[in-house]
Tab-separated table of C-alpha atoms in Angstrom:
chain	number	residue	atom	x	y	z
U	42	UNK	CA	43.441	161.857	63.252
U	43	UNK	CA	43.450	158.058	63.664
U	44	UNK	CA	47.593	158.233	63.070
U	45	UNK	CA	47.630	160.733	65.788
U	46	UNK	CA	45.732	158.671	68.356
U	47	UNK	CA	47.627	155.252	67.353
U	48	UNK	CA	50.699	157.790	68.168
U	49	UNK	CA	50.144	159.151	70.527
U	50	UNK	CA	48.784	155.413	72.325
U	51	UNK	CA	52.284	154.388	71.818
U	52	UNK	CA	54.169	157.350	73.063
U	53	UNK	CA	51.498	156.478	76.615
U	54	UNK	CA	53.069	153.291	76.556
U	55	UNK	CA	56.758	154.349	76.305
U	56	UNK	CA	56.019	156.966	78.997
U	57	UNK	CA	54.370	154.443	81.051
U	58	UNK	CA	57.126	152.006	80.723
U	59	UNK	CA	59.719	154.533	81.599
U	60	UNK	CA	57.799	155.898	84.724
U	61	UNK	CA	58.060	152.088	85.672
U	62	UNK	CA	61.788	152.142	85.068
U	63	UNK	CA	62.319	154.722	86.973
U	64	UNK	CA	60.467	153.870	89.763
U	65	UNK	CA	62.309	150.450	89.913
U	66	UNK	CA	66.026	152.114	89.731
U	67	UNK	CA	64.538	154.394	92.544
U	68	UNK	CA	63.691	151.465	94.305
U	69	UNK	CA	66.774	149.996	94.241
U	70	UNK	CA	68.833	152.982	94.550
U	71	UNK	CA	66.917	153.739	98.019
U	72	UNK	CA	67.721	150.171	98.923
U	73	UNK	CA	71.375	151.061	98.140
U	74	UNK	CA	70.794	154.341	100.174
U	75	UNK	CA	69.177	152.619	102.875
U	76	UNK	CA	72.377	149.848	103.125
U	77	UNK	CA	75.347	152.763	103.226
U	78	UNK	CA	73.622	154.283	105.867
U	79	UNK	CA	73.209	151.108	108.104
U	80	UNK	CA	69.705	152.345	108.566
U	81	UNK	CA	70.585	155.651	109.561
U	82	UNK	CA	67.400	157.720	109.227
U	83	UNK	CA	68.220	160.844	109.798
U	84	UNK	CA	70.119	161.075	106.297
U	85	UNK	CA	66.974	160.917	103.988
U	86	UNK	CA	67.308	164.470	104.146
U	87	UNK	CA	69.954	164.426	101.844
U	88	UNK	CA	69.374	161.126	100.729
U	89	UNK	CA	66.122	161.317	98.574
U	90	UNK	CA	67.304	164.682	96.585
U	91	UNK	CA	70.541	162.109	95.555
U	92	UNK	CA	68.303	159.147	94.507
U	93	UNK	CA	65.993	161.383	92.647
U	94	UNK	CA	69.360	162.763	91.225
U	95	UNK	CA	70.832	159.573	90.339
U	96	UNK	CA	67.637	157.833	88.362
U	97	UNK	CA	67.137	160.937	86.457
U	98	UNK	CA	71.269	160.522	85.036
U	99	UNK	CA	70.513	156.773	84.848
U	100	UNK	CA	67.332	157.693	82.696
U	101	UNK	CA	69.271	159.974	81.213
U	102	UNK	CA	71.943	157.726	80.049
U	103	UNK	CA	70.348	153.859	79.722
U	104	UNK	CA	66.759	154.874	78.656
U	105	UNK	CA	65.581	151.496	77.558
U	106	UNK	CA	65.004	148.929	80.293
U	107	UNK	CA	67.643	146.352	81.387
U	108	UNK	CA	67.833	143.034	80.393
U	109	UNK	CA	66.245	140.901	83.379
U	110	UNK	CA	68.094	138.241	84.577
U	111	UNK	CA	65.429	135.060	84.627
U	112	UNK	CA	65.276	134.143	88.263
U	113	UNK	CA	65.726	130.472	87.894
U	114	UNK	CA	68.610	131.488	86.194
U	115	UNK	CA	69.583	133.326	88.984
U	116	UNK	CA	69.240	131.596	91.347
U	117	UNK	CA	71.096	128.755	89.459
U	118	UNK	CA	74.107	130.666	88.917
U	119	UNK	CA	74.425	132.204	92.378
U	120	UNK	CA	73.842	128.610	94.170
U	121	UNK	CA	76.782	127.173	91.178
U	122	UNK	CA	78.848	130.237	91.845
U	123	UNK	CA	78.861	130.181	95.770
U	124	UNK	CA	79.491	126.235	95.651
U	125	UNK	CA	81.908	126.335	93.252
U	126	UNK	CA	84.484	129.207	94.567
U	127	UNK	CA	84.134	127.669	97.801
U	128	UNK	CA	85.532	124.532	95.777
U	129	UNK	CA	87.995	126.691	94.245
U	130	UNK	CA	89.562	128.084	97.608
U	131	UNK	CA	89.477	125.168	98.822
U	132	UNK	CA	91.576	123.603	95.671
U	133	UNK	CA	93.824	126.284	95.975
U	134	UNK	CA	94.155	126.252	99.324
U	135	UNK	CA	95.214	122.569	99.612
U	136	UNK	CA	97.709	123.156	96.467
U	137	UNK	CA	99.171	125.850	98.680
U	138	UNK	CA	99.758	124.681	101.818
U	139	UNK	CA	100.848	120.726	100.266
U	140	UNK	CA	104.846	120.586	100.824
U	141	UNK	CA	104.968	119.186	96.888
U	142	UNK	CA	103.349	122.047	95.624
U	143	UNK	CA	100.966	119.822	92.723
U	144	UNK	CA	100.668	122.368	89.926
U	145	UNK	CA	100.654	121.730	86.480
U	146	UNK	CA	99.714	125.106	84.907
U	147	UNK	CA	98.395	125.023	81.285
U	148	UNK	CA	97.464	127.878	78.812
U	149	UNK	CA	94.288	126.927	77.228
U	150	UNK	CA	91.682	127.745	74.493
U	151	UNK	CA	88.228	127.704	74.911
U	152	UNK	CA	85.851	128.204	71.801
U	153	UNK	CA	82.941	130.113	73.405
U	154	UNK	CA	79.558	130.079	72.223
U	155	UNK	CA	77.551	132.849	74.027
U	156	UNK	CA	77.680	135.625	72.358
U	157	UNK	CA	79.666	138.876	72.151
U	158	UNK	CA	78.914	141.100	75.216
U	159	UNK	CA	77.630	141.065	79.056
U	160	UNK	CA	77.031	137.306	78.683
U	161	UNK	CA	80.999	137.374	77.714
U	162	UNK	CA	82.183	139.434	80.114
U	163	UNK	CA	80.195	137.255	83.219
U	164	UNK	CA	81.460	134.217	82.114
U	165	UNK	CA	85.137	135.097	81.962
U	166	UNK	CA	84.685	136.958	85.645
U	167	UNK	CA	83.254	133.666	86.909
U	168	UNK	CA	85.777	131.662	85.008
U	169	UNK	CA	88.272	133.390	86.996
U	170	UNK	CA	86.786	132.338	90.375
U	171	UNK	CA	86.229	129.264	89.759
U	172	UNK	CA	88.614	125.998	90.515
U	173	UNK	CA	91.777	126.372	88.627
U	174	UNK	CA	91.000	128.206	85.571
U	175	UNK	CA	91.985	132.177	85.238
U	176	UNK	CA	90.912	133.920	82.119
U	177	UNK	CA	93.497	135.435	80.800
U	178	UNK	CA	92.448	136.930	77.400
U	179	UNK	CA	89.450	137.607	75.499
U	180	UNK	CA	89.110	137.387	72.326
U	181	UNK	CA	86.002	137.893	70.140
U	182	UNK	CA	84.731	134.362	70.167
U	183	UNK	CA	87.796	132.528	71.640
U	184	UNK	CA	89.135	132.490	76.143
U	185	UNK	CA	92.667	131.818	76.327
U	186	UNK	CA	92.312	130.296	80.037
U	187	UNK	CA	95.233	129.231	82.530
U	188	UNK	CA	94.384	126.300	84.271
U	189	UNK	CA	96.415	124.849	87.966
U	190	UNK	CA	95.796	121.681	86.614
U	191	UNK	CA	96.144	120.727	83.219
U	192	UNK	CA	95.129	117.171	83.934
U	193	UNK	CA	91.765	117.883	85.013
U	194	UNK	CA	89.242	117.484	82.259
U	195	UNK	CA	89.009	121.476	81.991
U	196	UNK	CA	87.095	121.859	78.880
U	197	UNK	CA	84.231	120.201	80.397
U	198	UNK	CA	83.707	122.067	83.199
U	199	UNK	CA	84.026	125.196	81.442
U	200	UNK	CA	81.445	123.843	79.177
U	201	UNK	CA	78.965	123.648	82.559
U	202	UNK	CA	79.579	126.874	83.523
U	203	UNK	CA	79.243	128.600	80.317
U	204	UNK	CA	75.595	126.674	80.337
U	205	UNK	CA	74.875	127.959	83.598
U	206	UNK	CA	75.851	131.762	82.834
U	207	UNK	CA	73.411	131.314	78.963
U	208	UNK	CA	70.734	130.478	80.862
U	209	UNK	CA	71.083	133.572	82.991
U	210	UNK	CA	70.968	135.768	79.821
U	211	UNK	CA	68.646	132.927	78.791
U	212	UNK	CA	70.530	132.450	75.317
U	213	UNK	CA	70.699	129.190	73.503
U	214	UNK	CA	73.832	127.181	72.987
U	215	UNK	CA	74.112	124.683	71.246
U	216	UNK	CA	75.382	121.608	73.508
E	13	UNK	CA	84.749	138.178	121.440
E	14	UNK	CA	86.731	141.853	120.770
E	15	UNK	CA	89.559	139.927	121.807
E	16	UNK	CA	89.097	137.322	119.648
E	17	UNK	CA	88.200	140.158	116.645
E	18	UNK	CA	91.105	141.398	117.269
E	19	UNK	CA	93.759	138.294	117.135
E	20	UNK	CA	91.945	138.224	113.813
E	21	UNK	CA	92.946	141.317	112.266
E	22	UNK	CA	96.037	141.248	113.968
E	23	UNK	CA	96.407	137.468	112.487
E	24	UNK	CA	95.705	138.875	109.184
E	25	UNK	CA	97.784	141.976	109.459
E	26	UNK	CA	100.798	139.341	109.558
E	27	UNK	CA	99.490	137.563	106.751
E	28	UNK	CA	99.676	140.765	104.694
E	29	UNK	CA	102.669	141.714	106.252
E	30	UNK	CA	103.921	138.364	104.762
E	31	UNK	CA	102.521	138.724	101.648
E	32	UNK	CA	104.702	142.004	100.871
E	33	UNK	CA	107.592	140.028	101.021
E	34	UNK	CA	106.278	138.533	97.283
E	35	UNK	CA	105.790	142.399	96.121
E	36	UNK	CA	109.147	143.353	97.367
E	37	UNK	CA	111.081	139.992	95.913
E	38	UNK	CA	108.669	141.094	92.467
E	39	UNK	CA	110.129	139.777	90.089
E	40	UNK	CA	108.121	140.961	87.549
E	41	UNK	CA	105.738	144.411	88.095
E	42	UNK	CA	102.698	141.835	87.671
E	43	UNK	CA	104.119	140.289	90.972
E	44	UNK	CA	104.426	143.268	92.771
E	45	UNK	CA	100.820	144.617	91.560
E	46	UNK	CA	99.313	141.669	93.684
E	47	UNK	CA	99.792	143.623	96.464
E	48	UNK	CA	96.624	145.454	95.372
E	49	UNK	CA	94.597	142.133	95.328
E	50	UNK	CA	96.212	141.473	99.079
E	51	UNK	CA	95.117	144.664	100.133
E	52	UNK	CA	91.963	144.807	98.526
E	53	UNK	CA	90.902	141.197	100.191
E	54	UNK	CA	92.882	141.280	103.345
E	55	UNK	CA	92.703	144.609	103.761
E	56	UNK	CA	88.858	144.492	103.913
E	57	UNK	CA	88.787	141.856	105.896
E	58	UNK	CA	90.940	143.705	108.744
E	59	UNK	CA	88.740	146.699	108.399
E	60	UNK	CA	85.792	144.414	108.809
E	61	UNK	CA	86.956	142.781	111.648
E	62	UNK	CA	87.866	146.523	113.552
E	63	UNK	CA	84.674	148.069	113.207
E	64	UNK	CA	82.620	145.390	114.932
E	65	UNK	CA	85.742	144.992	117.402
E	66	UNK	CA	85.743	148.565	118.055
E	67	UNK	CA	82.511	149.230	117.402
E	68	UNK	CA	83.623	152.105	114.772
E	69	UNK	CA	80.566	151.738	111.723
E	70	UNK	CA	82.803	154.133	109.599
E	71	UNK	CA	85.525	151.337	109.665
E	72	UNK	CA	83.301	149.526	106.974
E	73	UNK	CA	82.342	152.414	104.825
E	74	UNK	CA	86.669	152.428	104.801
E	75	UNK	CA	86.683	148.953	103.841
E	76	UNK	CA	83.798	149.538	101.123
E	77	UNK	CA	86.554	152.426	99.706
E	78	UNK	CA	88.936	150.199	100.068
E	79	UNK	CA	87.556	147.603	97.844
E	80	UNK	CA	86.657	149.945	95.032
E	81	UNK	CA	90.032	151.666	95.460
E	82	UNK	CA	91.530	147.886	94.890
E	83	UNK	CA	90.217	147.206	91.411
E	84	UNK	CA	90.899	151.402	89.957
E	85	UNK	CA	93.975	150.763	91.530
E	86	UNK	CA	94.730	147.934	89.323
E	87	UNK	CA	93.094	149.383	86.158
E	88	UNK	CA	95.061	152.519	86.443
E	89	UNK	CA	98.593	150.135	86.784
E	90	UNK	CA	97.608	148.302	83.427
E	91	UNK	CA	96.515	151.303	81.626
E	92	UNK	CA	99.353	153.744	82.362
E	93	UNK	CA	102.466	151.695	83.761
E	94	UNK	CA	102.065	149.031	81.413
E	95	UNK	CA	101.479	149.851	78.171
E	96	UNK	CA	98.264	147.648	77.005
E	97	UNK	CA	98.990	146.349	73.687
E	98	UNK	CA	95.568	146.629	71.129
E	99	UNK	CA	93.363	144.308	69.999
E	100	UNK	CA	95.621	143.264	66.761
E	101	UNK	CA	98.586	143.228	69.759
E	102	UNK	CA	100.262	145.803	68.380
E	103	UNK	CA	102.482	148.509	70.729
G	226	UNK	CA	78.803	131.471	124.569
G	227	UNK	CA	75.513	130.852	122.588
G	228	UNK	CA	75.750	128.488	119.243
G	229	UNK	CA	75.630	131.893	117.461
G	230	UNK	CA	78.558	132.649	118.843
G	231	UNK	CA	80.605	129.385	117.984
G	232	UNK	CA	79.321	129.089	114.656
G	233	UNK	CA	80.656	132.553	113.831
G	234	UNK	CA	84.148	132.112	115.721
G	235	UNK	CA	84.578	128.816	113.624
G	236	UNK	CA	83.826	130.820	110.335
G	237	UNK	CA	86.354	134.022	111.824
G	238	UNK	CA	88.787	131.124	112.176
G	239	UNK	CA	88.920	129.127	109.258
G	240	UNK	CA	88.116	132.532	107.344
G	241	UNK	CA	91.714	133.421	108.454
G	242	UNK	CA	93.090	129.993	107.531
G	243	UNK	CA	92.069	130.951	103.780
G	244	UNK	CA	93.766	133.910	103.984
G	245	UNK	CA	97.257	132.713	105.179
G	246	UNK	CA	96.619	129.803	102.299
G	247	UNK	CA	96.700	132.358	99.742
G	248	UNK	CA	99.780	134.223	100.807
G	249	UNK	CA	101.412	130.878	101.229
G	250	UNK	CA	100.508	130.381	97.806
G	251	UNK	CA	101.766	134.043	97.175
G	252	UNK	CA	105.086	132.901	98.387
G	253	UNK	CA	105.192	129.731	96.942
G	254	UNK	CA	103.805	129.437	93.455
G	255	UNK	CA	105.878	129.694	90.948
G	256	UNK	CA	104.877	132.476	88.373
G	257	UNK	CA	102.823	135.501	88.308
G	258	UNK	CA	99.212	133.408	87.001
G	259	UNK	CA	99.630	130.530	89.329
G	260	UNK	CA	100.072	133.286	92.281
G	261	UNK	CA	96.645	135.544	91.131
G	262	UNK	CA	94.754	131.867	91.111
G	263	UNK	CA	96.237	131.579	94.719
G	264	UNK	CA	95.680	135.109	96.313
G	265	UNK	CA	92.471	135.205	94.175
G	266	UNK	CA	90.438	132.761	94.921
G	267	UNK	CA	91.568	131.758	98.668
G	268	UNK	CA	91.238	135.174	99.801
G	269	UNK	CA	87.449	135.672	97.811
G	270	UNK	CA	86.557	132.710	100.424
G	271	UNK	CA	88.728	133.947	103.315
G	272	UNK	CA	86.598	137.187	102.947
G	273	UNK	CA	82.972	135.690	102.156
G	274	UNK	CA	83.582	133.135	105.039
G	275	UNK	CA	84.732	136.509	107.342
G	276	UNK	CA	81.842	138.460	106.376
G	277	UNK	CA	79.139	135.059	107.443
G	278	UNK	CA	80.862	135.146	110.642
G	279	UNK	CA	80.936	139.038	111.122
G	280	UNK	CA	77.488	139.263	110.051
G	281	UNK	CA	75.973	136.733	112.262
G	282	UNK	CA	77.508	139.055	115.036
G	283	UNK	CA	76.065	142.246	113.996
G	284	UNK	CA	72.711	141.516	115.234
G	285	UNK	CA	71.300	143.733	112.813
G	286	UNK	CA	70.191	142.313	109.032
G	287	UNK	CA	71.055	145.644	107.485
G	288	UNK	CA	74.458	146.026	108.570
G	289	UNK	CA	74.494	141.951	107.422
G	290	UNK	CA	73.180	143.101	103.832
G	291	UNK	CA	76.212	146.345	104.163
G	292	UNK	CA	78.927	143.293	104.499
G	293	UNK	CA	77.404	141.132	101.814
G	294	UNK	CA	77.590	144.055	99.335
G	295	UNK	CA	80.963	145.233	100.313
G	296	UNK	CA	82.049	141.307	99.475
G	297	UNK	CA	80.508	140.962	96.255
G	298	UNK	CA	81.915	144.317	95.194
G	299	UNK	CA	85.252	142.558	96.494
G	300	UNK	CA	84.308	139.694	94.087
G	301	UNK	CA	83.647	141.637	91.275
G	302	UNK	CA	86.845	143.449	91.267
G	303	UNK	CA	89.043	141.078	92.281
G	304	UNK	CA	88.025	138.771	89.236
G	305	UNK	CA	88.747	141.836	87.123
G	306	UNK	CA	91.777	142.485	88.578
G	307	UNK	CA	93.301	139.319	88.715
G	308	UNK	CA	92.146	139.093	84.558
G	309	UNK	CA	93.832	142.336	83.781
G	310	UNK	CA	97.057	141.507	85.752
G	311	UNK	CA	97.068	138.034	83.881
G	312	UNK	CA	96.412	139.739	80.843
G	313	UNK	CA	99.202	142.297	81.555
G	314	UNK	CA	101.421	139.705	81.807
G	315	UNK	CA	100.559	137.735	79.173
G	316	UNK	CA	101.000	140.463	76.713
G	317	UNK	CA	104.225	141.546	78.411
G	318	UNK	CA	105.892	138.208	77.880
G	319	UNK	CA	106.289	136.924	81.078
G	320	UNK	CA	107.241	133.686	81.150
G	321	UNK	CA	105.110	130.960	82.190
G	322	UNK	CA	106.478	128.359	84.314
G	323	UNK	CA	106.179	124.415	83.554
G	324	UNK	CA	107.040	121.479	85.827
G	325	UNK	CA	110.223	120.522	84.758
């Protein structure tokens, strides 16, 4: 009788955590919605039948809550990200458009230390908008990166940003 | 300021115009599969620029299609035209 | 012409400045990876710099929030792209090119 209860106290919880999931994803789904449209009103009709729709499949599929982002981290990264590829246009911009055409490309390898998965994938997608560095192949625990400039001191930089995107999965490197 | 909109587009519609020279020239199919990344940018940005010139909304649910058509575009090119070697880099 | 206006003509303009960088740097650089870091990354700011000025314009924040999303999905899979083209390439042998 006591097992039961202890039970059946944490199957409330899971079902009280998912009913909060879903009411997030909802949330931002209607958001979503709410964009496409451009605040068109008049297709909530059809509109709240495909939310509904679409966080029952995403319950469906991804049960378990999402990692959260930390919001310092966030907000870190995007104010990094935003300054930096507006660094890296403007790099690539001035290579372009200079009659002596300054490149001196580089293959490069970068030992990462984040781990093995999202946090991977992020940092070789910013990596790629970022001044002068491309990734070009990932391997488990190794970027081959190609670099405009293989003067510049590249291995620090991707250093920073690698910091950046571990404390927006808020993993530990070691520095 | 729809003039000005679009001198823009038109602006960039040279720029892409431009562009396909590369894709045509190649030499390599990597070179000519930037055309995708032109079109996928530029492209949106033309699209952009017409529906608040013309005052067409639907213009930017184009360009949204656009966008995602860009990067399947470019998936599909790797996957299929260009055989992907594994992991080990085997054929 | 309020300042509205100029601010968002001067991002329009040097929006489309970005873009003809990159397909100069299309034209010009010399192999495949150097040309993805060129039409890349110029045209990621061309479009973000675009979609400022656009937005300003629209007068409305949710058509503002429409043009933000439609650039960071831009973003997203243009950084893909330009990895698996690289990648492609890479794997394909194509020859990298060094200054001489």
């Amino acid at each position: 009788m006591k097992l039961g209860r202890t039970r059946l106290f944490a199957s409330d919880r899971t079902v009280r955590s998912f009913v909060r999931q879903g009411l997030w994803r909802a949330i931002a789904l209607a958001l979503l919605w709410w964009i496409l449209l451009e605040g068109d009103r008049k297709g909530w009709w059809y509109g709240l039948p495909v939310i509904a729709a679409a966080t029952a499949t995403s319950l469906w599929l991804a049960p378990e809550a999402g990692q959260f982002w930390h919001p310092v981290g966030l907000v870190r990264f995007i104010s990094f990200f935003l300054w930096q590829s507006l660094r890296g246009g403007i790099d690539v911009a001035l290579r372009a458009i200079d009659p002596r055409l300054p490149l001196h490309p580089q293959l490069i390898e970068y030992r990462l230390r984040v781990p093995v998965g999202p946090a991977q994938i992020v940092l070789m997608n910013t990596i790629s908008l970022l001044p002068g560095t491309l990734s070009v192949a990932l391997h488990p625990m190794l970027l081959q990166v190609h670099v405009l400039d293989g003067r510049m001191d590249v291995q620090r930089s991707l250093q920073q940003v690698e910091a950046v995107v571990a404390e927006l999965f808020e993993i530990a490197i070691e520095q | 300021m729809e003039v000005f909109y679009f001198s823009i587009a038109l602006f960039l519609l040279l720029n892409v115009l431009l562009g396909l020279v590369r894709v045509l020239q190649g030499p390599t199919p990597a070179d000519r599969m930037l055309a995708a990344q032109l079109f996928g940018t530029t492209g949106v940005a033309m699209l952009l620029l017409l529906a608040q010139g013309m005052g067409i909304p639907a213009l930017r649910d184009v360009a949204l299609v656009f966008a995602l058509l860009g990067g399947l575009t470019v998936v599909a090119f790797v996957r299929r035209s260009w055989i992907v070697p594994d992991e080990n880099g085997e054929r | 012409m309020t300042i509205w206006d100029w601010l968002s003509t001067a991002l329009l303009l040097i929006g489309a400045f970005f873009f003809f960088a990159g397909t100069l740097g299309l034209l010009r650089f010399p192999d495949v990876y150097n040309r993805l870091h060129a039409l890349t990354k110029a045209d990621n700011v061309g479009l973000g710099l675009t979609v400022l000025g656009l937005a300003i314009q629209s007068g409305s924040w949710v058509i503002a929030l429409k043009l933000l999303l439609i650039w960071l999905l831009v973003l997203v899979t243009s950084a893909t792209a330009a990895h698996l083209i690289a990648n492609a390439a890479l794997y394909d042998h194509v020859q990298r090119w060094r200054r001489s």
